[in-house]
Coordinates of C-alpha atoms in Angstrom, one line a residue:
Chain A
X1 CA 65.7 108.1 114.2
X2 CA 68.4 110.7 114.5
X3 CA 71.9 109.6 113.4
X4 CA 75.3 111.3 113.5
X5 CA 76.8 113.3 110.8
X6 CA 79.3 111.3 108.7
X7 CA 81.9 112.2 106.1
X8 CA 79.5 110.8 103.5
X9 CA 77.1 113.6 104.3
X10 CA 79.7 116.1 103.3
X11 CA 80.3 114.3 100.0
X12 CA 76.5 114.2 99.5
X13 CA 76.4 118.0 99.9
X14 CA 79.4 118.4 97.5
X15 CA 77.7 116.3 94.8
X16 CA 74.5 118.2 95.3
X17 CA 76.5 121.4 94.8
X18 CA 77.2 120.2 91.3
X19 CA 73.5 120.5 90.6
X20 CA 73.5 124.1 91.9
X21 CA 76.3 124.9 89.5
X22 CA 74.6 123.1 86.7
X23 CA 71.4 124.9 87.3
X24 CA 73.2 128.3 87.5
X25 CA 75.2 127.6 84.3
X26 CA 72.2 126.6 82.2
X27 CA 70.1 129.5 83.5
X28 CA 72.9 131.9 82.8
X29 CA 73.2 130.7 79.3
X30 CA 69.4 130.6 78.7
X31 CA 69.0 134.0 80.5
X32 CA 71.8 135.5 78.4
X33 CA 70.1 134.4 75.1
X34 CA 66.8 135.9 76.3
X35 CA 68.6 138.9 77.7
X36 CA 70.3 139.8 74.4
X37 CA 66.9 139.7 72.7
X38 CA 65.3 141.8 75.4
X39 CA 68.1 144.4 75.2
X40 CA 67.9 144.7 71.5
X41 CA 64.1 145.1 71.6
X42 CA 64.5 147.7 74.4
X43 CA 66.9 149.9 72.4
X44 CA 65.6 149.4 68.8
X45 CA 63.8 152.6 67.7
X46 CA 60.5 150.8 67.1
X47 CA 57.9 151.6 69.8
X48 CA 56.0 148.2 69.8
X49 CA 59.3 146.3 70.3
X50 CA 60.1 148.5 73.2
X51 CA 56.6 148.0 74.8
X52 CA 56.9 144.2 74.4
X53 CA 60.3 144.2 76.1
X54 CA 59.1 146.6 78.9
X55 CA 56.0 144.4 79.5
X56 CA 58.2 141.4 79.9
X57 CA 60.7 143.1 82.2
X58 CA 58.0 144.6 84.4
X59 CA 56.1 141.3 84.7
X60 CA 59.2 139.3 85.7
X61 CA 60.8 142.0 87.9
X62 CA 57.4 142.7 89.6
X63 CA 56.6 139.2 90.6
X64 CA 58.5 136.9 93.0
X65 CA 60.8 134.3 91.6
X66 CA 59.2 131.7 93.8
X67 CA 55.9 132.4 92.2
X68 CA 57.4 132.1 88.7
X69 CA 58.8 128.8 89.7
X70 CA 55.5 127.5 91.0
X71 CA 53.6 128.7 87.9
X72 CA 56.0 126.9 85.6
X73 CA 56.2 123.7 87.7
X74 CA 52.6 123.3 88.8
X75 CA 50.9 125.5 86.3
X76 CA 52.1 123.6 83.3
X77 CA 51.3 120.4 85.1
X78 CA 47.7 121.5 85.4
X79 CA 47.6 121.9 81.6
X80 CA 48.4 118.2 81.4
X81 CA 52.1 118.3 80.7
X82 CA 54.5 116.6 83.0
X83 CA 57.4 119.0 83.8
X84 CA 60.4 117.7 85.7
X85 CA 61.8 119.8 88.5
X86 CA 65.0 120.3 86.4
X87 CA 63.2 121.6 83.4
X88 CA 60.9 123.8 85.4
X89 CA 63.8 125.3 87.4
X90 CA 66.0 126.0 84.3
X91 CA 63.1 127.5 82.4
X92 CA 62.0 129.7 85.4
X93 CA 65.6 130.9 86.1
X94 CA 66.3 131.6 82.5
X95 CA 63.1 133.6 82.1
X96 CA 63.9 135.4 85.3
X97 CA 67.6 136.1 84.3
X98 CA 66.6 137.2 80.9
X99 CA 64.6 140.2 82.2
X100 CA 67.3 141.3 84.6
X101 CA 70.3 140.8 82.2
X102 CA 68.3 142.5 79.5
X103 CA 67.9 145.6 81.7
X104 CA 71.5 145.6 82.8
X105 CA 72.7 145.4 79.3
X106 CA 70.2 148.0 78.1
X107 CA 71.7 150.4 80.6
X108 CA 75.2 149.6 79.5
X109 CA 74.4 150.1 75.9
X110 CA 72.8 153.5 76.7
X111 CA 75.9 154.5 78.6
X112 CA 77.8 154.5 75.3
X113 CA 77.8 158.1 74.1
X114 CA 75.2 159.0 71.5
X115 CA 78.0 160.4 69.3
X116 CA 79.3 156.8 68.8
X117 CA 75.9 156.0 67.2
X118 CA 76.1 159.1 65.0
X119 CA 79.6 158.4 63.9
X120 CA 78.8 154.8 63.0
X121 CA 75.5 155.7 61.3
X122 CA 77.4 158.3 59.2
X123 CA 79.6 155.7 57.6
X124 CA 76.5 153.7 56.7
X125 CA 76.2 151.0 59.4
X126 CA 72.8 149.6 60.0
X127 CA 71.3 149.5 63.5
X128 CA 72.4 146.0 64.2
X129 CA 75.8 146.6 62.7
X130 CA 76.2 149.7 64.9
X131 CA 75.3 147.6 68.0
X132 CA 77.6 144.7 67.0
X133 CA 80.7 146.5 65.9
X134 CA 80.7 149.8 67.8
X135 CA 78.3 150.0 70.7
X136 CA 78.3 146.5 72.3
X137 CA 82.1 146.2 72.4
X138 CA 82.2 149.4 74.4
X139 CA 79.1 148.6 76.5
X140 CA 80.6 145.3 77.7
X141 CA 83.0 147.2 79.9
X142 CA 80.2 148.9 81.7
X143 CA 78.2 145.8 82.0
X144 CA 80.7 143.5 83.7
X145 CA 80.3 144.4 87.4
X146 CA 76.4 144.4 87.4
X147 CA 76.3 141.2 85.2
X148 CA 78.6 139.2 87.4
X149 CA 76.8 140.6 90.5
X150 CA 73.6 139.3 89.0
X151 CA 75.2 135.9 88.4
X152 CA 76.2 135.6 92.0
X153 CA 72.7 136.5 93.0
X154 CA 71.4 133.8 90.7
X155 CA 73.6 131.1 92.1
X156 CA 72.2 131.8 95.6
X157 CA 68.6 132.0 94.2
X158 CA 68.9 128.5 92.7
X159 CA 68.2 127.3 96.3
X160 CA 64.6 128.1 95.6
X161 CA 64.5 125.1 93.3
X162 CA 64.6 123.0 96.5
X163 CA 60.9 123.9 97.0
X164 CA 59.8 122.1 93.9
X165 CA 61.8 119.0 94.9
X166 CA 64.9 119.6 92.8
X167 CA 67.9 118.2 94.8
X168 CA 70.5 120.8 94.7
X169 CA 72.7 122.1 97.6
X170 CA 70.0 123.5 99.8
X171 CA 67.6 120.6 99.3
X172 CA 70.4 118.2 100.0
X173 CA 71.1 120.1 103.2
X174 CA 67.5 119.8 104.3
X175 CA 67.5 116.1 103.7
X176 CA 70.7 115.6 105.9
X177 CA 69.4 117.9 108.5
X178 CA 66.2 116.0 108.7
X179 CA 68.2 112.8 109.4
X180 CA 70.8 114.3 111.8
X181 CA 69.2 117.4 113.2
X182 CA 72.5 119.3 113.2
X183 CA 71.3 122.5 111.5
X184 CA 74.1 124.7 112.6
X185 CA 76.8 122.5 111.1
X186 CA 74.9 121.5 108.0
X187 CA 73.8 125.0 107.0
X188 CA 77.3 126.4 107.8
X189 CA 78.8 123.9 105.4
X190 CA 76.2 124.8 102.8
X191 CA 77.0 128.5 103.3
X192 CA 80.7 127.8 102.8
X193 CA 80.0 125.8 99.6
X194 CA 77.9 128.7 98.2
X195 CA 80.7 131.0 99.0
X196 CA 83.2 128.8 97.2
X197 CA 81.0 129.0 94.0
X198 CA 80.4 132.7 94.2
X199 CA 83.8 134.0 95.3
X200 CA 85.6 133.0 92.1
X201 CA 82.9 134.7 90.1
X202 CA 83.5 138.0 91.9
X203 CA 87.2 137.6 91.4
X204 CA 86.6 137.0 87.7
X205 CA 84.8 140.3 87.6
X206 CA 87.8 142.1 88.9
X207 CA 90.2 140.4 86.5
X208 CA 87.9 141.0 83.4
X209 CA 87.5 144.6 84.3
X210 CA 91.3 145.1 84.6
X211 CA 91.9 143.2 81.3
X212 CA 89.3 145.3 79.4
X213 CA 90.8 148.5 80.7
X214 CA 94.1 147.6 79.1
X215 CA 92.6 146.5 75.8
X216 CA 90.2 149.5 75.9
Chain B
X1 CA 71.5 170.0 38.9
X2 CA 73.6 170.8 42.0
X3 CA 75.1 168.0 44.1
X4 CA 73.1 169.3 47.1
X5 CA 69.8 171.1 46.9
X6 CA 68.3 172.4 50.0
X7 CA 64.8 173.9 49.5
X8 CA 63.0 175.9 52.3
X9 CA 63.7 173.5 55.1
X10 CA 62.3 173.9 58.6
X11 CA 63.6 172.1 61.6
X12 CA 62.4 172.3 65.2
X13 CA 63.6 170.7 68.5
X14 CA 60.2 170.6 70.3
X15 CA 59.1 174.2 70.5
X16 CA 62.4 175.7 69.3
X17 CA 62.6 176.4 65.6
X18 CA 66.3 176.2 64.7
X19 CA 66.0 176.3 60.9
X20 CA 63.4 178.6 59.4
X21 CA 63.1 178.1 55.7
X22 CA 66.7 177.6 54.7
X23 CA 67.5 177.1 51.0
X24 CA 71.0 176.4 49.7
X25 CA 72.6 174.7 46.7
X26 CA 76.1 173.3 46.5
X27 CA 77.6 172.5 43.2
X28 CA 80.1 169.7 42.6
X29 CA 83.6 170.8 43.5
X30 CA 82.4 173.8 45.4
X31 CA 83.5 174.7 48.9
X32 CA 81.0 176.4 51.1
X33 CA 81.9 177.8 54.5
X34 CA 79.1 178.4 57.0
X35 CA 79.7 180.9 59.8
X36 CA 77.4 182.3 62.5
X37 CA 77.0 182.5 66.3
X38 CA 76.3 179.4 68.3
X39 CA 72.7 178.5 68.1
X40 CA 72.3 180.1 64.7
X41 CA 71.5 176.6 63.2
X42 CA 74.6 176.1 61.2
X43 CA 75.5 172.7 62.7
X44 CA 71.9 171.6 62.5
X45 CA 71.8 172.5 58.8
X46 CA 74.9 170.4 58.2
X47 CA 73.5 167.4 60.2
X48 CA 70.3 167.5 58.2
X49 CA 72.2 166.9 55.0
X50 CA 73.2 163.4 55.8
X51 CA 69.9 162.7 57.6
X52 CA 71.2 162.7 61.2
X53 CA 68.5 165.2 62.0
X54 CA 65.0 164.8 60.5
X55 CA 63.4 167.9 59.2
X56 CA 59.7 169.0 59.5
X57 CA 59.3 170.8 56.2
X58 CA 61.0 171.4 52.9
X59 CA 63.3 169.0 50.9
X60 CA 66.9 168.1 50.7
X61 CA 68.4 166.5 47.6
X62 CA 71.8 165.0 47.6
X63 CA 73.2 163.6 44.4
X64 CA 69.6 163.1 43.0
X65 CA 68.3 161.4 46.1
X66 CA 65.8 163.0 48.5
X67 CA 67.3 162.7 52.0
X68 CA 64.0 163.1 53.9
X69 CA 61.9 160.8 51.8
X70 CA 60.8 157.6 53.6
X71 CA 61.8 155.4 50.7
X72 CA 65.4 156.7 50.7
X73 CA 68.0 154.2 52.0
X74 CA 70.0 156.5 54.3
X75 CA 72.7 153.8 54.6
X76 CA 73.4 154.1 50.9
X77 CA 73.2 157.9 50.9
X78 CA 75.6 158.2 53.9
X79 CA 78.3 156.4 52.0
X80 CA 78.3 159.3 49.6
X81 CA 78.3 162.0 52.3
X82 CA 81.2 162.0 54.7
X83 CA 80.9 163.9 58.0
X84 CA 83.6 164.9 60.5
X85 CA 82.5 166.0 64.0
X86 CA 83.8 168.6 66.4
X87 CA 84.6 165.8 69.0
X88 CA 86.2 163.4 66.5
X89 CA 84.0 160.5 67.6
X90 CA 86.6 157.8 66.7
X91 CA 85.7 154.3 67.9
X92 CA 87.9 154.1 71.0
X93 CA 88.0 150.3 71.1
X94 CA 89.4 149.9 67.6
X95 CA 92.8 150.7 66.1
X96 CA 93.2 153.6 63.6
X97 CA 93.3 151.0 60.8
X98 CA 90.1 149.3 62.0
X99 CA 88.4 152.7 62.5
X100 CA 89.0 153.3 58.8
X101 CA 88.2 149.8 57.4
X102 CA 85.1 149.2 59.5
X103 CA 82.8 150.9 57.0
X104 CA 84.6 149.3 54.0
X105 CA 84.3 145.7 55.2
X106 CA 80.9 145.9 56.9
X107 CA 79.0 148.4 54.7
X108 CA 80.8 148.0 51.4
X109 CA 81.5 144.3 51.9
X110 CA 85.1 144.7 50.8
X111 CA 87.7 142.1 51.4
X112 CA 90.0 142.8 54.3
X113 CA 93.2 143.2 52.2
X114 CA 91.5 145.6 49.8
X115 CA 90.1 147.6 52.7
X116 CA 93.6 147.8 54.3
X117 CA 95.0 149.1 51.0
X118 CA 92.4 151.9 51.0
X119 CA 93.1 152.6 54.7
X120 CA 96.8 153.1 53.9
X121 CA 95.9 155.5 51.1
X122 CA 93.4 157.4 53.3
X123 CA 95.8 157.7 56.2
X124 CA 98.5 158.9 53.8
X125 CA 96.2 161.7 52.8
X126 CA 96.3 163.0 56.3
X127 CA 100.0 162.2 56.9
X128 CA 99.6 159.7 59.7
X129 CA 101.1 156.6 58.0
X130 CA 102.9 155.5 61.1
X131 CA 99.7 155.5 63.3
X132 CA 97.7 152.7 61.7
X133 CA 98.1 150.4 64.6
X134 CA 97.6 153.0 67.3
X135 CA 94.4 153.3 69.4
X136 CA 92.7 156.7 69.3
X137 CA 93.6 157.6 72.9
X138 CA 97.3 157.3 72.1
X139 CA 96.9 160.2 69.6
X140 CA 96.7 164.0 70.1
X141 CA 93.5 165.8 69.3
X142 CA 94.8 167.0 66.0
X143 CA 95.9 163.5 65.0
X144 CA 92.5 162.1 66.1
X145 CA 90.7 164.6 63.9
X146 CA 92.9 163.7 61.0
X147 CA 92.1 160.0 61.5
X148 CA 88.4 161.0 61.5
X149 CA 88.9 162.7 58.2
X150 CA 90.7 159.7 56.8
X151 CA 87.8 157.4 58.0
X152 CA 85.4 159.5 56.0
X153 CA 87.6 159.8 53.0
X154 CA 88.1 156.0 52.8
X155 CA 84.4 155.7 51.9
X156 CA 85.1 157.8 48.8
X157 CA 82.3 160.3 49.5
X158 CA 81.1 162.8 46.9
X159 CA 80.6 165.4 49.6
X160 CA 82.3 166.1 52.9
X161 CA 80.6 167.8 55.8
X162 CA 82.8 169.4 58.5
X163 CA 81.2 170.4 61.7
X164 CA 83.4 172.8 63.6
X165 CA 86.2 170.3 63.4
X166 CA 88.9 172.6 64.9
X167 CA 86.8 173.9 67.8
X168 CA 87.8 171.2 70.3
X169 CA 91.5 171.5 69.4
X170 CA 94.3 173.3 71.2
X171 CA 95.4 176.3 69.1
X172 CA 98.7 174.8 68.1
X173 CA 96.9 171.8 66.6
X174 CA 94.4 173.7 64.5
X175 CA 96.9 174.3 61.7
X176 CA 97.6 170.6 60.9
X177 CA 93.9 169.9 60.5
X178 CA 93.2 173.0 58.4
X179 CA 96.2 172.0 56.1
X180 CA 94.4 168.7 55.4
X181 CA 91.3 170.5 54.5
X182 CA 93.2 172.9 52.2
X183 CA 94.7 169.8 50.5
X184 CA 91.3 168.3 50.0
X185 CA 90.1 171.5 48.6
X186 CA 92.9 171.5 46.0
X187 CA 91.9 167.9 45.1
X188 CA 88.5 169.2 44.2
X189 CA 86.4 167.7 47.0
X190 CA 83.0 169.2 47.4
X191 CA 82.9 170.5 51.0
X192 CA 80.6 172.2 53.4
X193 CA 82.6 173.6 56.3
X194 CA 80.9 174.9 59.5
X195 CA 83.7 176.9 61.1
X196 CA 84.8 179.7 63.3
X197 CA 88.1 180.0 61.4
X198 CA 87.3 183.2 59.4
X199 CA 90.8 183.2 57.9
X200 CA 90.3 179.7 56.6
X201 CA 86.9 180.6 55.2
X202 CA 88.3 183.6 53.4
X203 CA 91.2 181.7 51.8
X204 CA 89.8 178.3 51.0
X205 CA 86.0 178.6 50.6
X206 CA 84.5 179.6 47.3
X207 CA 81.3 180.7 48.9
X208 CA 80.4 181.9 52.4
X209 CA 77.1 181.6 54.2
X210 CA 76.3 183.6 57.3
X211 CA 73.5 182.2 59.4
X212 CA 71.6 184.1 62.0
X213 CA 68.5 182.9 64.0
X214 CA 67.9 179.9 61.8
X215 CA 68.1 181.7 58.5
X216 CA 70.7 182.4 55.9
X217 CA 71.3 186.1 56.5
X218 CA 74.0 186.8 53.9
X219 CA 75.7 184.7 51.3
X220 CA 78.1 185.2 48.4
X221 CA 81.7 184.9 47.3
X222 CA 83.7 184.4 50.5
X223 CA 86.0 187.5 50.2
X224 CA 83.2 189.8 49.1
X225 CA 80.9 188.9 52.0
X226 CA 83.7 189.2 54.5
X227 CA 85.1 192.4 53.2
X228 CA 81.8 194.1 52.7
X229 CA 79.2 192.8 55.1
X230 CA 75.8 194.2 54.3
X231 CA 73.9 193.6 57.5
X232 CA 74.5 194.8 61.0
X233 CA 74.3 191.2 62.3
X234 CA 77.3 190.1 60.2
X235 CA 79.2 193.2 61.0
X236 CA 78.7 192.6 64.7
X237 CA 79.6 188.9 64.3
X238 CA 82.8 189.6 62.5
X239 CA 83.7 192.3 65.0
X240 CA 83.2 189.9 67.9
X241 CA 85.2 187.1 66.1
X242 CA 88.1 189.1 64.9
X243 CA 88.8 191.0 68.1

């Protein structure tokens, strides 16, 4: 039975968009925590730490996100644990984000001149103190455009969670489209909703950059 | 025992040997100027003393601690050895005051108020009392270099290393930095000064070291060495610097 599109369908999409946002926010937080650790392991002057971080980054960056999602959702299920789509999606996206954010931040840290490391070492700061007080505050400025660029990319990639049955914006659209068969309208509305989430992020990037320039 | 004892050290960057068996002692209160062409190893020698550059052979002792021994806590040692760089290397995201107090509060675990008091004393030594709340990029090169000196002094080091600290400055700003050095010299600070300012070396340094090809080529009382160079290399160097 094909029915007509109704106003309720729009609200259904809007509510589903909350889950897209929730998924993105949790994954950004989880990914940032992993990313900081990956970045530190990547820049610490201990070779095994670096190998570990590189192995992680290469594995995640070298395999499709969809595959990672399947492995966590179905793979852990095979081991006898029941994983909900929400848990599987947030874990997969956090693990995925951690690798990319770690690399972005590693690059930003390495863009800070070596002389800043020398000057801070010379007054007796330890490696982690150098990072915390001298290098990271300067690296943040370099990292803003690529970090927020990645966030935007992640928001859109959360649509992959629809494949493991998590009802976020894209999955909600599929459900409505199946009932109404109005793909053009439904997917245009979805595109606009994604844009409404991503556009403020991009704007935030500009504002943050401007602010940090003033505050050095 | 001297404050600094450098014994036959060798240092290479890959295949390039930049220090070939250098030995040098610096007594407490002594001011040693190091001159030489670029690439002669003088800056590298200085950077080895606070462990910024590892060495491949020989030993360096600073205040009874061996710099290149694995068990040495370089963080502790560096609190005793201040270094000032050619390119200032202030922390651009921090105010002048925070540049100076960072080491005090983080490394020496000092209370903020106490650290600020020391910052005020240190900044007074370089005559920049009114710049405490400025950011480095609001200052001239000479002022930035003086802040860098104050940052080192605040840690109350036993020894100060100066790595061509006037080389990046406009000529009219060199004087204000050298005056700070001269004042430190009067106060009895032990200093090792890598410099191209021959006049400064003659007037302030007790001892002069001329480096050539990674070795100490000539050394002795500053005036004596400058007035009566014994080797062709030093004669040529002085000729090319003075003209």
